[in-house]
């Protein structure tokens, strides 16, 4: 056997030591590919929220009664576990698809040129959030769908939606310092609206945790709150967010803000109103599973919408020719 040339050995050693840097030196994805790859992660983050809700709505939360195996005797679902086992195991397998999408997002973000550390760090954050949510999902199974851990599982999934959305939006910007596109009072109103929307979503998990969809056909403990009281609180918060959204939309028109920002604020208001209609109807009709699933999809649409509105109130132009791209911490750069 002929000895390996020194150049080849050096390249192999470099690839083993830092494979992403090795690949980045030899391949540069187009900006379009980067944006679409990060958008795919956003789509998968929504899919994982909706399918997780489908597991609960079909009473399949304990279809696989153990974790990380599906049962004490098998890593995968078996015929004895029935349809519930197949549904729960199928949702677990979606995590593998999610890992592939997130892994690809990390690769293209790292290989993009010029290197943008803020986007790369946001992409890596997605990986750690997938790991954390998988562990919390396992704990949720082990504690037999304790409603507090179920709520935490959803909220952590929404954090994942946040990071994928911010990474996608950041990839569409340049690297110069951010410049405001609306007056300070409207930017402050938007910040409060984001906070109120986050509280609204958290309150929704309490409403769910006090309601009838426990996630399993057997008796599962619920949160110690009167369900109607949680509905009223949740509805009141929704009215507050709608009022803030309407005020922002009107304010943006008054100051003649950029057209795309006004359009995003209008669309966010419409999504809020549609989500409110679904919420009222599902509460008045006994919380049917189909409407709850639509409502969960609406949660993602509302949260992504408010993040897009917030980010649209600033702009980051591309770096001037001959100037290096600037870098900053991921969350500070994305908000």
mmCIF file of C-alpha atoms in Angstrom:
data_model
loop_
_atom_site.group_PDB
_atom_site.id
_atom_site.type_symbol
_atom_site.label_atom_id
_atom_site.label_comp_id
_atom_site.label_asym_id
_atom_site.label_seq_id
_atom_site.Cartn_x
_atom_site.Cartn_y
_atom_site.Cartn_z
ATOM 1 C CA UNK A 1 0.000 0.000 0.000
ATOM 2 C CA UNK A 2 1.387 3.403 -0.993
ATOM 3 C CA UNK A 3 1.742 5.921 1.861
ATOM 4 C CA UNK A 4 -0.833 8.717 2.009
ATOM 5 C CA UNK A 5 0.557 12.010 0.644
ATOM 6 C CA UNK A 6 1.282 14.652 3.265
ATOM 7 C CA UNK A 7 -1.265 17.037 1.716
ATOM 8 C CA UNK A 8 -3.992 14.414 1.933
ATOM 9 C CA UNK A 9 -3.072 13.562 5.519
ATOM 10 C CA UNK A 10 -3.141 17.235 6.469
ATOM 11 C CA UNK A 11 -6.558 17.699 4.861
ATOM 12 C CA UNK A 12 -7.919 14.619 6.621
ATOM 13 C CA UNK A 13 -6.565 15.850 9.954
ATOM 14 C CA UNK A 14 -8.131 19.271 9.393
ATOM 15 C CA UNK A 15 -11.505 17.729 8.476
ATOM 16 C CA UNK A 16 -11.425 15.546 11.594
ATOM 17 C CA UNK A 17 -10.493 18.453 13.845
ATOM 18 C CA UNK A 18 -13.097 20.932 12.548
ATOM 19 C CA UNK A 19 -15.324 19.458 9.813
ATOM 20 C CA UNK A 20 -17.541 22.553 9.473
ATOM 21 C CA UNK A 21 -14.553 24.874 8.978
ATOM 22 C CA UNK A 22 -13.102 22.377 6.493
ATOM 23 C CA UNK A 23 -16.348 22.343 4.514
ATOM 24 C CA UNK A 24 -16.764 26.129 4.716
ATOM 25 C CA UNK A 25 -13.363 26.599 3.118
ATOM 26 C CA UNK A 26 -14.466 24.546 0.113
ATOM 27 C CA UNK A 27 -18.181 25.324 -0.345
ATOM 28 C CA UNK A 28 -20.216 28.518 -0.069
ATOM 29 C CA UNK A 29 -24.001 28.156 -0.258
ATOM 30 C CA UNK A 30 -25.981 30.890 -1.945
ATOM 31 C CA UNK A 31 -27.862 33.386 0.263
ATOM 32 C CA UNK A 32 -31.075 31.978 -1.172
ATOM 33 C CA UNK A 33 -30.170 28.453 -0.023
ATOM 34 C CA UNK A 34 -29.302 29.748 3.439
ATOM 35 C CA UNK A 35 -32.642 31.531 3.775
ATOM 36 C CA UNK A 36 -34.655 28.542 2.541
ATOM 37 C CA UNK A 37 -32.761 26.163 4.828
ATOM 38 C CA UNK A 38 -33.475 28.322 7.862
ATOM 39 C CA UNK A 39 -37.098 28.695 6.776
ATOM 40 C CA UNK A 40 -37.350 24.889 6.646
ATOM 41 C CA UNK A 41 -36.342 24.846 10.315
ATOM 42 C CA UNK A 42 -39.152 27.314 11.061
ATOM 43 C CA UNK A 43 -41.654 25.060 9.282
ATOM 44 C CA UNK A 44 -40.447 21.999 11.180
ATOM 45 C CA UNK A 45 -40.651 23.850 14.494
ATOM 46 C CA UNK A 46 -44.334 24.504 13.777
ATOM 47 C CA UNK A 47 -44.892 20.909 12.641
ATOM 48 C CA UNK A 48 -43.430 19.547 15.870
ATOM 49 C CA UNK A 49 -45.745 21.769 17.948
ATOM 50 C CA UNK A 50 -48.855 20.749 15.997
ATOM 51 C CA UNK A 51 -48.029 17.041 15.939
ATOM 52 C CA UNK A 52 -47.226 17.140 19.653
ATOM 53 C CA UNK A 53 -50.685 18.561 20.179
ATOM 54 C CA UNK A 54 -52.144 15.804 17.999
ATOM 55 C CA UNK A 55 -50.574 13.229 20.310
ATOM 56 C CA UNK A 56 -52.354 14.780 23.273
ATOM 57 C CA UNK A 57 -55.659 15.264 21.453
ATOM 58 C CA UNK A 58 -55.768 11.595 20.420
ATOM 59 C CA UNK A 59 -55.075 10.525 24.042
ATOM 60 C CA UNK A 60 -51.759 9.034 22.893
ATOM 61 C CA UNK A 61 -49.486 10.842 25.330
ATOM 62 C CA UNK A 62 -48.691 7.569 27.118
ATOM 63 C CA UNK A 63 -48.929 5.426 23.987
ATOM 64 C CA UNK A 64 -45.269 4.706 24.654
ATOM 65 C CA UNK A 65 -45.323 4.350 28.452
ATOM 66 C CA UNK A 66 -41.549 4.639 28.960
ATOM 67 C CA UNK A 67 -38.647 6.733 27.689
ATOM 68 C CA UNK A 68 -36.267 6.616 25.874
ATOM 69 C CA UNK A 69 -37.630 3.199 24.867
ATOM 70 C CA UNK A 70 -41.237 2.942 23.765
ATOM 71 C CA UNK A 71 -41.896 0.181 26.285
ATOM 72 C CA UNK A 72 -39.868 -1.820 28.759
ATOM 73 C CA UNK A 73 -39.495 -4.592 26.183
ATOM 74 C CA UNK A 74 -39.069 -2.649 22.954
ATOM 75 C CA UNK A 75 -37.370 0.458 21.598
ATOM 76 C CA UNK A 76 -40.145 0.867 19.002
ATOM 77 C CA UNK A 77 -43.925 0.655 19.099
ATOM 78 C CA UNK A 78 -45.342 -2.868 19.057
ATOM 79 C CA UNK A 79 -48.783 -4.153 17.996
ATOM 80 C CA UNK A 80 -49.733 -4.616 21.651
ATOM 81 C CA UNK A 81 -49.458 -0.856 22.173
ATOM 82 C CA UNK A 82 -52.097 -0.302 19.509
ATOM 83 C CA UNK A 83 -52.818 2.920 17.631
ATOM 84 C CA UNK A 84 -51.858 5.146 20.558
ATOM 85 C CA UNK A 85 -48.397 3.605 20.645
ATOM 86 C CA UNK A 86 -47.973 4.111 16.908
ATOM 87 C CA UNK A 87 -48.988 7.778 17.168
ATOM 88 C CA UNK A 88 -46.690 8.529 20.078
ATOM 89 C CA UNK A 89 -43.758 6.668 18.523
ATOM 90 C CA UNK A 90 -44.369 8.410 15.199
ATOM 91 C CA UNK A 91 -44.142 11.766 16.941
ATOM 92 C CA UNK A 92 -40.860 10.704 18.533
ATOM 93 C CA UNK A 93 -39.530 9.757 15.118
ATOM 94 C CA UNK A 94 -40.337 13.264 13.853
ATOM 95 C CA UNK A 95 -37.558 14.429 16.135
ATOM 96 C CA UNK A 96 -35.126 12.583 13.841
ATOM 97 C CA UNK A 97 -36.450 14.543 10.859
ATOM 98 C CA UNK A 98 -36.166 17.723 12.897
ATOM 99 C CA UNK A 99 -32.542 16.922 13.747
ATOM 100 C CA UNK A 100 -31.735 16.502 10.057
ATOM 101 C CA UNK A 101 -33.335 19.851 9.190
ATOM 102 C CA UNK A 102 -31.595 21.641 12.059
ATOM 103 C CA UNK A 103 -28.281 19.961 11.230
ATOM 104 C CA UNK A 104 -28.540 21.141 7.640
ATOM 105 C CA UNK A 105 -29.382 24.658 8.857
ATOM 106 C CA UNK A 106 -26.228 24.647 10.990
ATOM 107 C CA UNK A 107 -24.094 23.512 8.045
ATOM 108 C CA UNK A 108 -25.363 26.124 5.577
ATOM 109 C CA UNK A 109 -25.246 28.899 8.191
ATOM 110 C CA UNK A 110 -21.609 28.072 9.004
ATOM 111 C CA UNK A 111 -20.561 27.752 5.365
ATOM 112 C CA UNK A 112 -22.251 30.966 4.221
ATOM 113 C CA UNK A 113 -19.915 33.697 3.084
ATOM 114 C CA UNK A 114 -19.022 36.047 4.573
ATOM 115 C CA UNK A 115 -19.211 34.215 7.868
ATOM 116 C CA UNK A 116 -22.034 35.523 10.080
ATOM 117 C CA UNK A 117 -21.556 34.411 13.652
ATOM 118 C CA UNK A 118 -24.955 35.709 14.787
ATOM 119 C CA UNK A 119 -26.773 33.431 12.321
ATOM 120 C CA UNK A 120 -24.505 30.480 13.084
ATOM 121 C CA UNK A 121 -25.040 30.832 16.830
ATOM 122 C CA UNK A 122 -28.795 31.003 16.372
ATOM 123 C CA UNK A 123 -28.609 27.846 14.252
ATOM 124 C CA UNK A 124 -26.585 26.039 16.924
ATOM 125 C CA UNK A 125 -29.069 27.190 19.561
ATOM 126 C CA UNK A 126 -31.724 25.251 17.668
ATOM 127 C CA UNK A 127 -29.769 22.031 18.166
ATOM 128 C CA UNK A 128 -29.488 22.470 21.924
ATOM 129 C CA UNK A 129 -33.180 23.347 22.184
ATOM 130 C CA UNK A 130 -34.094 20.148 20.316
ATOM 131 C CA UNK A 131 -32.013 18.157 22.799
ATOM 132 C CA UNK A 132 -33.534 19.975 25.788
ATOM 133 C CA UNK A 133 -37.084 19.503 24.550
ATOM 134 C CA UNK A 134 -36.491 15.816 23.830
ATOM 135 C CA UNK A 135 -35.301 15.332 27.419
ATOM 136 C CA UNK A 136 -38.238 17.314 28.810
ATOM 137 C CA UNK A 137 -40.595 15.258 26.648
ATOM 138 C CA UNK A 138 -39.121 12.110 28.127
ATOM 139 C CA UNK A 139 -39.546 13.470 31.639
ATOM 140 C CA UNK A 140 -43.166 14.295 30.781
ATOM 141 C CA UNK A 141 -43.770 10.653 29.912
ATOM 142 C CA UNK A 142 -41.973 9.393 33.023
ATOM 143 C CA UNK A 143 -44.102 11.599 35.308
ATOM 144 C CA UNK A 144 -47.258 10.360 33.553
ATOM 145 C CA UNK A 145 -48.216 13.617 31.790
ATOM 146 C CA UNK A 146 -48.023 15.900 34.783
ATOM 147 C CA UNK A 147 -49.799 19.039 33.465
ATOM 148 C CA UNK A 148 -46.984 21.339 34.576
ATOM 149 C CA UNK A 149 -44.362 19.439 32.613
ATOM 150 C CA UNK A 150 -46.739 19.242 29.632
ATOM 151 C CA UNK A 151 -47.058 23.041 29.762
ATOM 152 C CA UNK A 152 -43.282 23.402 30.051
ATOM 153 C CA UNK A 153 -42.842 21.079 27.072
ATOM 154 C CA UNK A 154 -45.023 23.348 24.914
ATOM 155 C CA UNK A 155 -43.397 26.549 26.144
ATOM 156 C CA UNK A 156 -39.925 25.175 25.411
ATOM 157 C CA UNK A 157 -41.169 24.218 21.948
ATOM 158 C CA UNK A 158 -42.276 27.841 21.501
ATOM 159 C CA UNK A 159 -38.775 28.966 22.473
ATOM 160 C CA UNK A 160 -37.570 26.732 19.658
ATOM 161 C CA UNK A 161 -40.048 28.424 17.298
ATOM 162 C CA UNK A 162 -38.637 31.760 18.462
ATOM 163 C CA UNK A 163 -35.034 30.868 17.701
ATOM 164 C CA UNK A 164 -35.781 29.337 14.285
ATOM 165 C CA UNK A 165 -37.811 32.411 13.338
ATOM 166 C CA UNK A 166 -35.130 34.854 14.485
ATOM 167 C CA UNK A 167 -32.433 32.904 12.633
ATOM 168 C CA UNK A 168 -34.496 33.021 9.426
ATOM 169 C CA UNK A 169 -35.213 36.741 9.798
ATOM 170 C CA UNK A 170 -31.579 37.496 10.663
ATOM 171 C CA UNK A 171 -30.409 35.711 7.512
ATOM 172 C CA UNK A 172 -32.474 38.138 5.426
ATOM 173 C CA UNK A 173 -30.713 41.184 6.889
ATOM 174 C CA UNK A 174 -27.340 42.769 6.389
ATOM 175 C CA UNK A 175 -24.628 43.283 8.993
ATOM 176 C CA UNK A 176 -24.447 47.029 9.524
ATOM 177 C CA UNK A 177 -25.787 48.455 12.813
ATOM 178 C CA UNK A 178 -29.574 48.404 13.137
ATOM 179 C CA UNK A 179 -31.501 51.553 12.212
ATOM 180 C CA UNK A 180 -35.033 52.218 13.506
ATOM 181 C CA UNK A 181 -37.901 52.366 11.015
ATOM 182 C CA UNK A 182 -40.513 53.723 13.425
ATOM 183 C CA UNK A 183 -40.575 56.269 16.269
ATOM 184 C CA UNK A 184 -39.538 55.210 19.761
ATOM 185 C CA UNK A 185 -43.099 55.154 21.238
ATOM 186 C CA UNK A 186 -44.219 52.636 18.602
ATOM 187 C CA UNK A 187 -41.134 50.504 19.171
ATOM 188 C CA UNK A 188 -41.866 50.481 22.895
ATOM 189 C CA UNK A 189 -45.482 49.568 22.222
ATOM 190 C CA UNK A 190 -44.273 46.685 20.074
ATOM 191 C CA UNK A 191 -41.939 45.450 22.822
ATOM 192 C CA UNK A 192 -44.836 45.438 25.285
ATOM 193 C CA UNK A 193 -47.002 43.684 22.700
ATOM 194 C CA UNK A 194 -44.403 40.928 22.324
ATOM 195 C CA UNK A 195 -44.307 40.512 26.114
ATOM 196 C CA UNK A 196 -48.113 40.460 26.334
ATOM 197 C CA UNK A 197 -48.288 37.848 23.569
ATOM 198 C CA UNK A 198 -45.812 35.662 25.448
ATOM 199 C CA UNK A 199 -47.949 35.933 28.604
ATOM 200 C CA UNK A 200 -51.043 35.135 26.513
ATOM 201 C CA UNK A 201 -49.453 31.918 25.241
ATOM 202 C CA UNK A 202 -48.331 30.959 28.746
ATOM 203 C CA UNK A 203 -51.859 31.560 30.032
ATOM 204 C CA UNK A 204 -53.134 29.307 27.256
ATOM 205 C CA UNK A 205 -51.087 26.430 28.633
ATOM 206 C CA UNK A 206 -52.806 26.918 32.001
ATOM 207 C CA UNK A 207 -56.205 26.840 30.302
ATOM 208 C CA UNK A 208 -55.229 23.621 28.565
ATOM 209 C CA UNK A 209 -53.752 22.162 31.748
ATOM 210 C CA UNK A 210 -57.042 22.792 33.542
ATOM 211 C CA UNK A 211 -59.228 21.466 30.732
ATOM 212 C CA UNK A 212 -60.452 18.127 29.495
ATOM 213 C CA UNK A 213 -57.675 17.114 27.087
ATOM 214 C CA UNK A 214 -55.244 15.448 29.460
ATOM 215 C CA UNK A 215 -53.377 13.577 26.729
ATOM 216 C CA UNK A 216 -54.254 10.065 27.824
ATOM 217 C CA UNK A 217 -57.427 8.001 28.101
ATOM 218 C CA UNK A 218 -56.720 7.158 31.734
ATOM 219 C CA UNK A 219 -57.162 9.576 34.645
ATOM 220 C CA UNK A 220 -54.428 12.221 34.478
ATOM 221 C CA UNK A 221 -54.213 15.007 37.099
ATOM 222 C CA UNK A 222 -55.113 18.513 35.950
ATOM 223 C CA UNK A 223 -53.961 21.924 37.147
ATOM 224 C CA UNK A 224 -55.847 23.072 40.260
ATOM 225 C CA UNK A 225 -57.720 25.945 38.601
ATOM 226 C CA UNK A 226 -61.318 26.400 37.580
ATOM 227 C CA UNK A 227 -61.350 25.968 33.814
ATOM 228 C CA UNK A 228 -63.853 28.781 33.175
ATOM 229 C CA UNK A 229 -61.737 31.204 35.210
ATOM 230 C CA UNK A 230 -58.672 30.361 33.113
ATOM 231 C CA UNK A 231 -60.720 30.867 29.943
ATOM 232 C CA UNK A 232 -61.781 34.334 31.086
ATOM 233 C CA UNK A 233 -58.208 35.311 31.984
ATOM 234 C CA UNK A 234 -56.917 33.963 28.685
ATOM 235 C CA UNK A 235 -59.643 35.795 26.778
ATOM 236 C CA UNK A 236 -58.926 39.050 28.599
ATOM 237 C CA UNK A 237 -55.251 38.829 27.711
ATOM 238 C CA UNK A 238 -56.206 38.127 24.100
ATOM 239 C CA UNK A 239 -58.349 41.284 24.027
ATOM 240 C CA UNK A 240 -55.395 43.257 25.404
ATOM 241 C CA UNK A 241 -53.057 41.982 22.685
ATOM 242 C CA UNK A 242 -55.668 42.726 20.002
ATOM 243 C CA UNK A 243 -56.036 46.290 21.311
ATOM 244 C CA UNK A 244 -52.257 46.781 21.315
ATOM 245 C CA UNK A 245 -52.008 45.355 17.798
ATOM 246 C CA UNK A 246 -54.737 47.667 16.515
ATOM 247 C CA UNK A 247 -53.077 50.668 18.174
ATOM 248 C CA UNK A 248 -49.743 49.756 16.587
ATOM 249 C CA UNK A 249 -51.291 49.358 13.139
ATOM 250 C CA UNK A 250 -53.000 52.735 13.396
ATOM 251 C CA UNK A 251 -49.832 54.353 14.735
ATOM 252 C CA UNK A 252 -47.739 53.007 11.894
ATOM 253 C CA UNK A 253 -50.184 54.523 9.410
ATOM 254 C CA UNK A 254 -50.159 57.869 11.218
ATOM 255 C CA UNK A 255 -46.352 58.137 11.033
ATOM 256 C CA UNK A 256 -46.316 56.739 7.482
ATOM 257 C CA UNK A 257 -44.064 53.812 8.388
ATOM 258 C CA UNK A 258 -42.659 51.619 5.601
ATOM 259 C CA UNK A 259 -45.312 49.692 3.706
ATOM 260 C CA UNK A 260 -43.989 46.238 4.567
ATOM 261 C CA UNK A 261 -44.070 47.019 8.300
ATOM 262 C CA UNK A 262 -47.656 48.257 8.055
ATOM 263 C CA UNK A 263 -48.602 45.121 6.121
ATOM 264 C CA UNK A 264 -47.039 42.857 8.747
ATOM 265 C CA UNK A 265 -48.866 44.709 11.538
ATOM 266 C CA UNK A 266 -52.155 44.385 9.631
ATOM 267 C CA UNK A 267 -51.626 40.692 8.993
ATOM 268 C CA UNK A 268 -50.761 40.112 12.645
ATOM 269 C CA UNK A 269 -54.015 41.783 13.685
ATOM 270 C CA UNK A 270 -55.994 39.583 11.280
ATOM 271 C CA UNK A 271 -54.289 36.427 12.586
ATOM 272 C CA UNK A 272 -55.073 37.474 16.149
ATOM 273 C CA UNK A 273 -58.743 38.019 15.307
ATOM 274 C CA UNK A 274 -58.967 34.664 13.523
ATOM 275 C CA UNK A 275 -57.307 32.939 16.467
ATOM 276 C CA UNK A 276 -59.754 34.638 18.811
ATOM 277 C CA UNK A 277 -62.720 33.409 16.783
ATOM 278 C CA UNK A 278 -61.395 29.844 16.905
ATOM 279 C CA UNK A 279 -60.854 30.140 20.657
ATOM 280 C CA UNK A 280 -64.363 31.412 21.315
ATOM 281 C CA UNK A 281 -65.969 28.747 19.136
ATOM 282 C CA UNK A 282 -63.989 25.890 20.687
ATOM 283 C CA UNK A 283 -64.870 27.050 24.200
ATOM 284 C CA UNK A 284 -68.559 27.330 23.299
ATOM 285 C CA UNK A 285 -68.695 23.912 21.618
ATOM 286 C CA UNK A 286 -67.051 21.753 24.283
ATOM 287 C CA UNK A 287 -63.442 22.083 23.096
ATOM 288 C CA UNK A 288 -63.557 19.644 20.127
ATOM 289 C CA UNK A 289 -60.233 18.106 19.178
ATOM 290 C CA UNK A 290 -60.202 19.468 15.616
ATOM 291 C CA UNK A 291 -60.607 23.081 16.698
ATOM 292 C CA UNK A 292 -57.968 22.658 19.399
ATOM 293 C CA UNK A 293 -55.528 21.484 16.718
ATOM 294 C CA UNK A 294 -56.355 24.550 14.599
ATOM 295 C CA UNK A 295 -55.883 26.723 17.688
ATOM 296 C CA UNK A 296 -52.421 25.228 18.280
ATOM 297 C CA UNK A 297 -51.444 26.026 14.712
ATOM 298 C CA UNK A 298 -52.764 29.512 15.366
ATOM 299 C CA UNK A 299 -50.505 29.840 18.407
ATOM 300 C CA UNK A 300 -47.480 29.396 16.165
ATOM 301 C CA UNK A 301 -48.861 31.814 13.567
ATOM 302 C CA UNK A 302 -49.503 34.449 16.249
ATOM 303 C CA UNK A 303 -46.045 34.121 17.794
ATOM 304 C CA UNK A 304 -44.191 34.136 14.479
ATOM 305 C CA UNK A 305 -46.333 37.095 13.408
ATOM 306 C CA UNK A 306 -45.489 39.221 16.431
ATOM 307 C CA UNK A 307 -41.781 38.434 16.046
ATOM 308 C CA UNK A 308 -41.879 39.499 12.405
ATOM 309 C CA UNK A 309 -43.583 42.758 13.333
ATOM 310 C CA UNK A 310 -40.974 43.472 16.027
ATOM 311 C CA UNK A 311 -38.024 42.761 13.740
ATOM 312 C CA UNK A 312 -39.540 44.829 10.913
ATOM 313 C CA UNK A 313 -39.285 47.980 13.044
ATOM 314 C CA UNK A 314 -35.560 48.072 12.402
ATOM 315 C CA UNK A 315 -33.346 47.468 9.388
ATOM 316 C CA UNK A 316 -29.794 46.248 8.927
ATOM 317 C CA UNK A 317 -28.361 47.100 5.501
ATOM 318 C CA UNK A 318 -25.727 44.926 3.877
ATOM 319 C CA UNK A 319 -22.114 45.661 4.710
ATOM 320 C CA UNK A 320 -20.513 48.254 2.444
ATOM 321 C CA UNK A 321 -18.083 46.898 -0.180
ATOM 322 C CA UNK A 322 -14.677 46.225 1.274
ATOM 323 C CA UNK A 323 -15.886 46.228 4.881
ATOM 324 C CA UNK A 324 -15.939 43.020 6.922
ATOM 325 C CA UNK A 325 -19.252 41.740 8.200
ATOM 326 C CA UNK A 326 -19.900 42.695 11.808
ATOM 327 C CA UNK A 327 -20.741 40.155 14.464
ATOM 328 C CA UNK A 328 -22.769 40.339 17.635
ATOM 329 C CA UNK A 329 -24.378 38.019 20.211
ATOM 330 C CA UNK A 330 -27.293 36.129 18.668
ATOM 331 C CA UNK A 331 -30.239 37.249 20.782
ATOM 332 C CA UNK A 332 -29.178 40.871 20.974
ATOM 333 C CA UNK A 333 -28.709 40.907 17.214
ATOM 334 C CA UNK A 334 -32.030 39.291 16.472
ATOM 335 C CA UNK A 335 -34.358 41.328 18.691
#
